[in-house]
mmCIF file of C-alpha atoms in Angstrom:
data_model
loop_
_atom_site.group_PDB
_atom_site.id
_atom_site.type_symbol
_atom_site.label_atom_id
_atom_site.label_comp_id
_atom_site.label_asym_id
_atom_site.label_seq_id
_atom_site.Cartn_x
_atom_site.Cartn_y
_atom_site.Cartn_z
ATOM 1 C CA GLY A 29 -97.323 12.899 116.830
ATOM 2 C CA GLU A 30 -97.500 11.128 113.106
ATOM 3 C CA ASN A 31 -96.120 12.986 110.013
ATOM 4 C CA VAL A 32 -96.447 11.866 106.592
ATOM 5 C CA GLU A 33 -94.453 13.349 103.776
ATOM 6 C CA GLN A 34 -95.707 11.476 100.110
ATOM 7 C CA HIS A 35 -93.643 12.528 97.046
ATOM 8 C CA PRO A 36 -94.166 13.085 93.901
ATOM 9 C CA SER A 37 -97.073 15.801 94.033
ATOM 10 C CA THR A 38 -97.572 15.259 90.543
ATOM 11 C CA LEU A 39 -97.126 12.256 88.298
ATOM 12 C CA SER A 40 -97.624 12.183 84.423
ATOM 13 C CA VAL A 41 -97.154 8.658 82.889
ATOM 14 C CA GLN A 42 -97.634 7.039 79.165
ATOM 15 C CA GLU A 43 -100.509 5.235 79.356
ATOM 16 C CA GLY A 44 -98.841 1.561 80.069
ATOM 17 C CA ASP A 45 -96.084 2.987 82.038
ATOM 18 C CA SER A 46 -95.746 1.988 85.458
ATOM 19 C CA ALA A 47 -95.809 4.782 88.290
ATOM 20 C CA VAL A 48 -94.471 4.146 91.692
ATOM 21 C CA ILE A 49 -95.484 7.027 94.714
ATOM 22 C CA LYS A 50 -93.691 7.212 97.718
ATOM 23 C CA CYS A 51 -94.242 8.274 101.608
ATOM 24 C CA THR A 52 -92.473 8.455 104.625
ATOM 25 C CA TYR A 53 -93.759 8.200 108.293
ATOM 26 C CA SER A 54 -91.944 9.145 111.343
ATOM 27 C CA ASP A 55 -93.704 7.648 114.116
ATOM 28 C CA SER A 56 -92.065 4.286 114.686
ATOM 29 C CA ALA A 57 -94.893 2.658 116.481
ATOM 30 C CA SER A 58 -97.103 3.070 112.933
ATOM 31 C CA ASN A 59 -98.375 0.073 111.772
ATOM 32 C CA TYR A 60 -101.219 0.286 109.444
ATOM 33 C CA PHE A 61 -100.631 2.032 105.561
ATOM 34 C CA PRO A 62 -103.151 2.673 103.738
ATOM 35 C CA TRP A 63 -103.848 4.069 100.173
ATOM 36 C CA TYR A 64 -106.835 6.284 98.762
ATOM 37 C CA LYS A 65 -107.687 7.164 95.054
ATOM 38 C CA GLN A 66 -109.517 10.403 95.307
ATOM 39 C CA GLU A 67 -111.430 10.537 91.564
ATOM 40 C CA LEU A 68 -112.196 14.755 91.022
ATOM 41 C CA GLY A 69 -114.774 15.781 93.321
ATOM 42 C CA LYS A 70 -115.397 12.348 94.745
ATOM 43 C CA ARG A 71 -114.700 11.050 98.310
ATOM 44 C CA PRO A 72 -111.369 9.351 98.714
ATOM 45 C CA GLN A 73 -111.834 5.203 98.430
ATOM 46 C CA LEU A 74 -109.189 2.673 99.922
ATOM 47 C CA ILE A 75 -107.846 0.939 97.424
ATOM 48 C CA ILE A 76 -104.974 -1.264 98.922
ATOM 49 C CA ASP A 77 -103.283 -1.226 102.781
ATOM 50 C CA ILE A 78 -100.366 -3.118 104.351
ATOM 51 C CA ARG A 79 -99.692 -3.646 107.686
ATOM 52 C CA SER A 80 -96.583 -3.446 109.771
ATOM 53 C CA ASN A 81 -95.876 -7.261 109.805
ATOM 54 C CA VAL A 82 -95.926 -7.689 106.004
ATOM 55 C CA GLY A 83 -93.385 -6.233 103.462
ATOM 56 C CA GLU A 84 -95.386 -6.336 100.693
ATOM 57 C CA LYS A 85 -99.224 -6.744 99.741
ATOM 58 C CA LYS A 86 -99.887 -7.135 95.729
ATOM 59 C CA ASP A 87 -103.913 -6.713 94.200
ATOM 60 C CA GLN A 88 -103.955 -7.265 90.555
ATOM 61 C CA ARG A 89 -101.918 -3.947 88.835
ATOM 62 C CA ILE A 90 -101.527 -2.246 92.414
ATOM 63 C CA ALA A 91 -98.864 -3.071 94.420
ATOM 64 C CA VAL A 92 -97.401 -1.562 98.403
ATOM 65 C CA THR A 93 -94.221 -2.000 99.781
ATOM 66 C CA LEU A 94 -93.093 -1.472 103.353
ATOM 67 C CA ASN A 95 -90.268 -0.351 104.682
ATOM 68 C CA LYS A 96 -89.952 -0.552 108.355
ATOM 69 C CA THR A 97 -86.594 0.333 109.164
ATOM 70 C CA ALA A 98 -86.276 3.029 106.864
ATOM 71 C CA LYS A 99 -89.925 4.245 107.885
ATOM 72 C CA HIS A 100 -91.271 4.287 104.162
ATOM 73 C CA PHE A 101 -93.790 2.841 101.831
ATOM 74 C CA SER A 102 -94.678 2.735 98.296
ATOM 75 C CA LEU A 103 -97.618 2.589 95.890
ATOM 76 C CA HIS A 104 -96.976 0.859 92.646
ATOM 77 C CA ILE A 105 -99.625 0.793 89.801
ATOM 78 C CA THR A 106 -97.980 -1.194 86.553
ATOM 79 C CA GLU A 107 -99.647 -1.444 83.164
ATOM 80 C CA THR A 108 -101.512 2.209 83.997
ATOM 81 C CA GLN A 109 -105.078 3.184 82.026
ATOM 82 C CA PRO A 110 -106.381 6.719 81.575
ATOM 83 C CA GLU A 111 -108.722 5.290 84.421
ATOM 84 C CA ASP A 112 -105.768 5.395 86.735
ATOM 85 C CA SER A 113 -105.948 9.072 86.295
ATOM 86 C CA ALA A 114 -106.552 10.739 90.084
ATOM 87 C CA VAL A 115 -105.272 12.037 93.282
ATOM 88 C CA TYR A 116 -103.885 8.953 95.671
ATOM 89 C CA PHE A 117 -103.134 9.307 99.518
ATOM 90 C CA CYS A 118 -100.772 7.496 101.844
ATOM 91 C CA ALA A 119 -101.598 7.227 105.217
ATOM 92 C CA ALA A 120 -100.525 6.035 108.861
ATOM 93 C CA THR A 121 -101.273 5.440 111.985
ATOM 94 C CA SER A 122 -100.085 2.840 114.967
ATOM 95 C CA SER A 123 -103.669 2.414 116.804
ATOM 96 C CA GLY A 124 -107.626 1.646 116.254
ATOM 97 C CA ASN A 125 -108.144 4.979 118.364
ATOM 98 C CA THR A 126 -105.685 7.350 116.503
ATOM 99 C CA PRO A 127 -107.016 8.988 113.309
ATOM 100 C CA LEU A 128 -105.188 8.636 109.890
ATOM 101 C CA VAL A 129 -102.457 11.094 108.988
ATOM 102 C CA PHE A 130 -102.759 11.526 105.466
ATOM 103 C CA GLY A 131 -99.652 12.989 102.943
ATOM 104 C CA LYS A 132 -100.634 15.548 101.023
ATOM 105 C CA GLY A 133 -101.618 13.724 98.013
ATOM 106 C CA THR A 134 -100.150 13.285 94.325
ATOM 107 C CA ARG A 135 -102.261 13.715 90.781
ATOM 108 C CA LEU A 136 -101.213 11.225 89.093
ATOM 109 C CA SER A 137 -101.910 11.712 85.330
ATOM 110 C CA VAL A 138 -102.254 8.728 82.426
ATOM 111 C CA ILE A 139 -101.818 9.672 79.135
ATOM 112 C CA ALA A 140 -103.462 7.990 76.654
ATOM 113 C CA SER B 4 -123.693 -3.270 105.722
ATOM 114 C CA GLN B 5 -122.486 0.101 107.300
ATOM 115 C CA THR B 6 -123.274 3.466 105.412
ATOM 116 C CA ILE B 7 -122.493 6.842 105.788
ATOM 117 C CA HIS B 8 -124.625 10.058 104.733
ATOM 118 C CA GLN B 9 -123.560 13.351 104.728
ATOM 119 C CA TRP B 10 -125.416 16.366 103.709
ATOM 120 C CA PRO B 11 -125.590 19.011 101.739
ATOM 121 C CA ALA B 12 -123.632 18.127 98.730
ATOM 122 C CA THR B 13 -123.235 21.383 98.021
ATOM 123 C CA LEU B 14 -123.880 24.508 100.278
ATOM 124 C CA VAL B 15 -122.761 28.507 98.912
ATOM 125 C CA GLN B 16 -123.101 30.841 101.946
ATOM 126 C CA PRO B 17 -122.133 34.345 102.464
ATOM 127 C CA VAL B 18 -119.073 35.258 104.904
ATOM 128 C CA GLY B 19 -120.617 35.948 107.998
ATOM 129 C CA SER B 20 -123.191 33.447 107.873
ATOM 130 C CA PRO B 21 -123.655 30.414 110.392
ATOM 131 C CA LEU B 22 -122.581 26.323 109.174
ATOM 132 C CA SER B 23 -124.074 22.936 110.032
ATOM 133 C CA LEU B 24 -123.329 19.929 108.124
ATOM 134 C CA GLU B 25 -124.628 16.700 109.537
ATOM 135 C CA CYS B 26 -123.013 13.327 109.033
ATOM 136 C CA THR B 27 -124.701 10.157 110.050
ATOM 137 C CA VAL B 28 -123.396 6.286 110.056
ATOM 138 C CA GLU B 29 -125.800 3.467 109.648
ATOM 139 C CA GLY B 30 -125.108 -0.310 110.594
ATOM 140 C CA THR B 31 -122.503 -0.028 113.144
ATOM 141 C CA SER B 32 -122.145 1.543 117.066
ATOM 142 C CA ASN B 33 -119.603 3.247 118.521
ATOM 143 C CA PRO B 34 -117.864 4.492 115.290
ATOM 144 C CA ASN B 35 -114.668 6.761 115.293
ATOM 145 C CA LEU B 36 -116.130 9.344 113.784
ATOM 146 C CA TYR B 37 -113.978 12.255 112.136
ATOM 147 C CA TRP B 38 -114.151 15.617 110.408
ATOM 148 C CA TYR B 39 -111.808 16.544 107.535
ATOM 149 C CA ARG B 40 -111.328 19.435 105.309
ATOM 150 C CA GLN B 41 -109.632 19.661 101.643
ATOM 151 C CA ALA B 42 -109.107 23.166 99.781
ATOM 152 C CA ALA B 43 -108.805 22.946 95.947
ATOM 153 C CA GLY B 44 -105.978 20.446 94.888
ATOM 154 C CA ARG B 45 -104.829 19.682 98.546
ATOM 155 C CA GLY B 46 -104.493 17.064 100.831
ATOM 156 C CA LEU B 47 -107.013 16.056 103.701
ATOM 157 C CA GLN B 48 -106.275 18.316 106.848
ATOM 158 C CA LEU B 49 -108.108 16.555 110.063
ATOM 159 C CA LEU B 50 -110.746 19.233 111.958
ATOM 160 C CA PHE B 51 -111.792 16.947 114.242
ATOM 161 C CA TYR B 52 -112.348 13.401 115.571
ATOM 162 C CA SER B 53 -114.693 11.369 118.041
ATOM 163 C CA VAL B 54 -114.209 8.238 119.467
ATOM 164 C CA GLY B 55 -117.892 8.710 121.620
ATOM 165 C CA ILE B 56 -120.454 10.583 122.552
ATOM 166 C CA GLY B 57 -119.578 14.436 123.373
ATOM 167 C CA GLN B 58 -116.011 13.355 122.885
ATOM 168 C CA ILE B 59 -114.379 15.794 120.400
ATOM 169 C CA SER B 60 -110.712 16.569 119.859
ATOM 170 C CA SER B 61 -109.291 19.464 117.800
ATOM 171 C CA GLU B 62 -106.658 19.103 115.423
ATOM 172 C CA VAL B 63 -106.545 22.994 114.209
ATOM 173 C CA PRO B 64 -107.819 26.148 116.156
ATOM 174 C CA GLN B 65 -110.021 27.521 113.363
ATOM 175 C CA ASN B 66 -113.601 28.935 113.251
ATOM 176 C CA LEU B 67 -115.366 25.991 113.388
ATOM 177 C CA SER B 68 -117.071 23.045 116.208
ATOM 178 C CA ALA B 69 -117.635 19.770 116.437
ATOM 179 C CA SER B 70 -120.476 18.109 118.440
ATOM 180 C CA ARG B 71 -121.640 14.406 119.055
ATOM 181 C CA PRO B 72 -124.920 14.426 120.475
ATOM 182 C CA GLN B 73 -125.710 10.993 119.313
ATOM 183 C CA ASP B 74 -123.690 7.776 118.922
ATOM 184 C CA ARG B 75 -123.498 8.117 115.033
ATOM 185 C CA GLN B 76 -124.308 11.492 114.427
ATOM 186 C CA PHE B 77 -121.383 13.874 113.749
ATOM 187 C CA ILE B 78 -122.024 17.884 113.248
ATOM 188 C CA LEU B 79 -119.279 20.605 112.156
ATOM 189 C CA SER B 80 -120.708 23.860 112.866
ATOM 190 C CA SER B 81 -119.645 28.131 112.599
ATOM 191 C CA LYS B 82 -121.288 30.755 114.387
ATOM 192 C CA LYS B 83 -119.762 32.707 111.538
ATOM 193 C CA LEU B 84 -118.124 31.963 108.330
ATOM 194 C CA LEU B 85 -114.711 33.221 106.812
ATOM 195 C CA LEU B 86 -114.152 33.131 102.807
ATOM 196 C CA SER B 87 -111.247 30.849 104.207
ATOM 197 C CA ASP B 88 -113.853 28.072 105.237
ATOM 198 C CA SER B 89 -114.194 27.385 101.690
ATOM 199 C CA GLY B 90 -112.977 23.889 101.174
ATOM 200 C CA PHE B 91 -114.640 20.378 100.490
ATOM 201 C CA TYR B 92 -115.610 19.174 103.850
ATOM 202 C CA LEU B 93 -115.561 14.886 104.540
ATOM 203 C CA CYS B 94 -117.134 13.262 106.975
ATOM 204 C CA ALA B 95 -115.260 9.770 108.069
ATOM 205 C CA TRP B 96 -116.121 6.932 110.678
ATOM 206 C CA SER B 97 -113.736 3.939 111.311
ATOM 207 C CA TRP B 98 -114.686 1.093 113.274
ATOM 208 C CA THR B 99 -113.369 1.817 117.076
ATOM 209 C CA GLY B 100 -110.558 -0.025 118.985
ATOM 210 C CA ARG B 101 -109.488 -1.605 115.437
ATOM 211 C CA THR B 102 -106.799 0.008 113.180
ATOM 212 C CA THR B 103 -108.518 -0.114 109.754
ATOM 213 C CA GLU B 104 -109.389 1.838 107.353
ATOM 214 C CA ALA B 105 -111.592 5.183 107.444
ATOM 215 C CA PHE B 106 -114.907 5.214 105.215
ATOM 216 C CA PHE B 107 -115.241 8.663 103.841
ATOM 217 C CA GLY B 108 -119.233 10.446 103.234
ATOM 218 C CA GLN B 109 -119.426 12.151 99.630
ATOM 219 C CA GLY B 110 -118.804 15.184 100.717
ATOM 220 C CA THR B 111 -119.748 18.808 101.153
ATOM 221 C CA ARG B 112 -118.150 21.392 98.785
ATOM 222 C CA LEU B 113 -118.714 24.917 100.813
ATOM 223 C CA THR B 114 -118.486 27.830 98.942
ATOM 224 C CA VAL B 115 -118.209 30.908 101.084
ATOM 225 C CA VAL B 116 -119.334 34.229 99.291
#
């Protein structure tokens, strides 16, 4: 089955700097890669996703890149703000009836 | 629009007591349903998923069971809780047959004492 590795487990950045979180997956059939943000005590919520037919996707300060050959994808947050502090999860799946497999999460702290 | 309801929000139970957590989805039919557990400061562990009524797949052998008595209802149960069952339990749903995101409920924080 699918296995998703996520790095780093914790990340601290100064406000205004960029943050990058990286994930690798094992199943070459995986074709959908969402990223979730989970604030303390809250539910995970989707912030951006990418499909295997696209190499990059951007939404304001957030971007995701995908390298199918290397089987890795990354989340990029630019101009970080204190409210970006949260745990971020990457995930992967290959079909509609196959559950998302999540990475172990990255705790991002943005220091003002 | 679709909504997911999960209750209770918090629960404190003694070791050896039973457990029942309920999740319902509104505004869609035949959703895929999931139970995840998140231990303190840890990742999202998939416990069970269901693609239809009475169809339950278990991902991890454990002290828990799941049932789907109705199309949009998913129940997580235990006959006797262990201390290690403490955690944040999240129900989620996704569109059947479509490769899309999963939508999470608000979660239940379970503390076994």
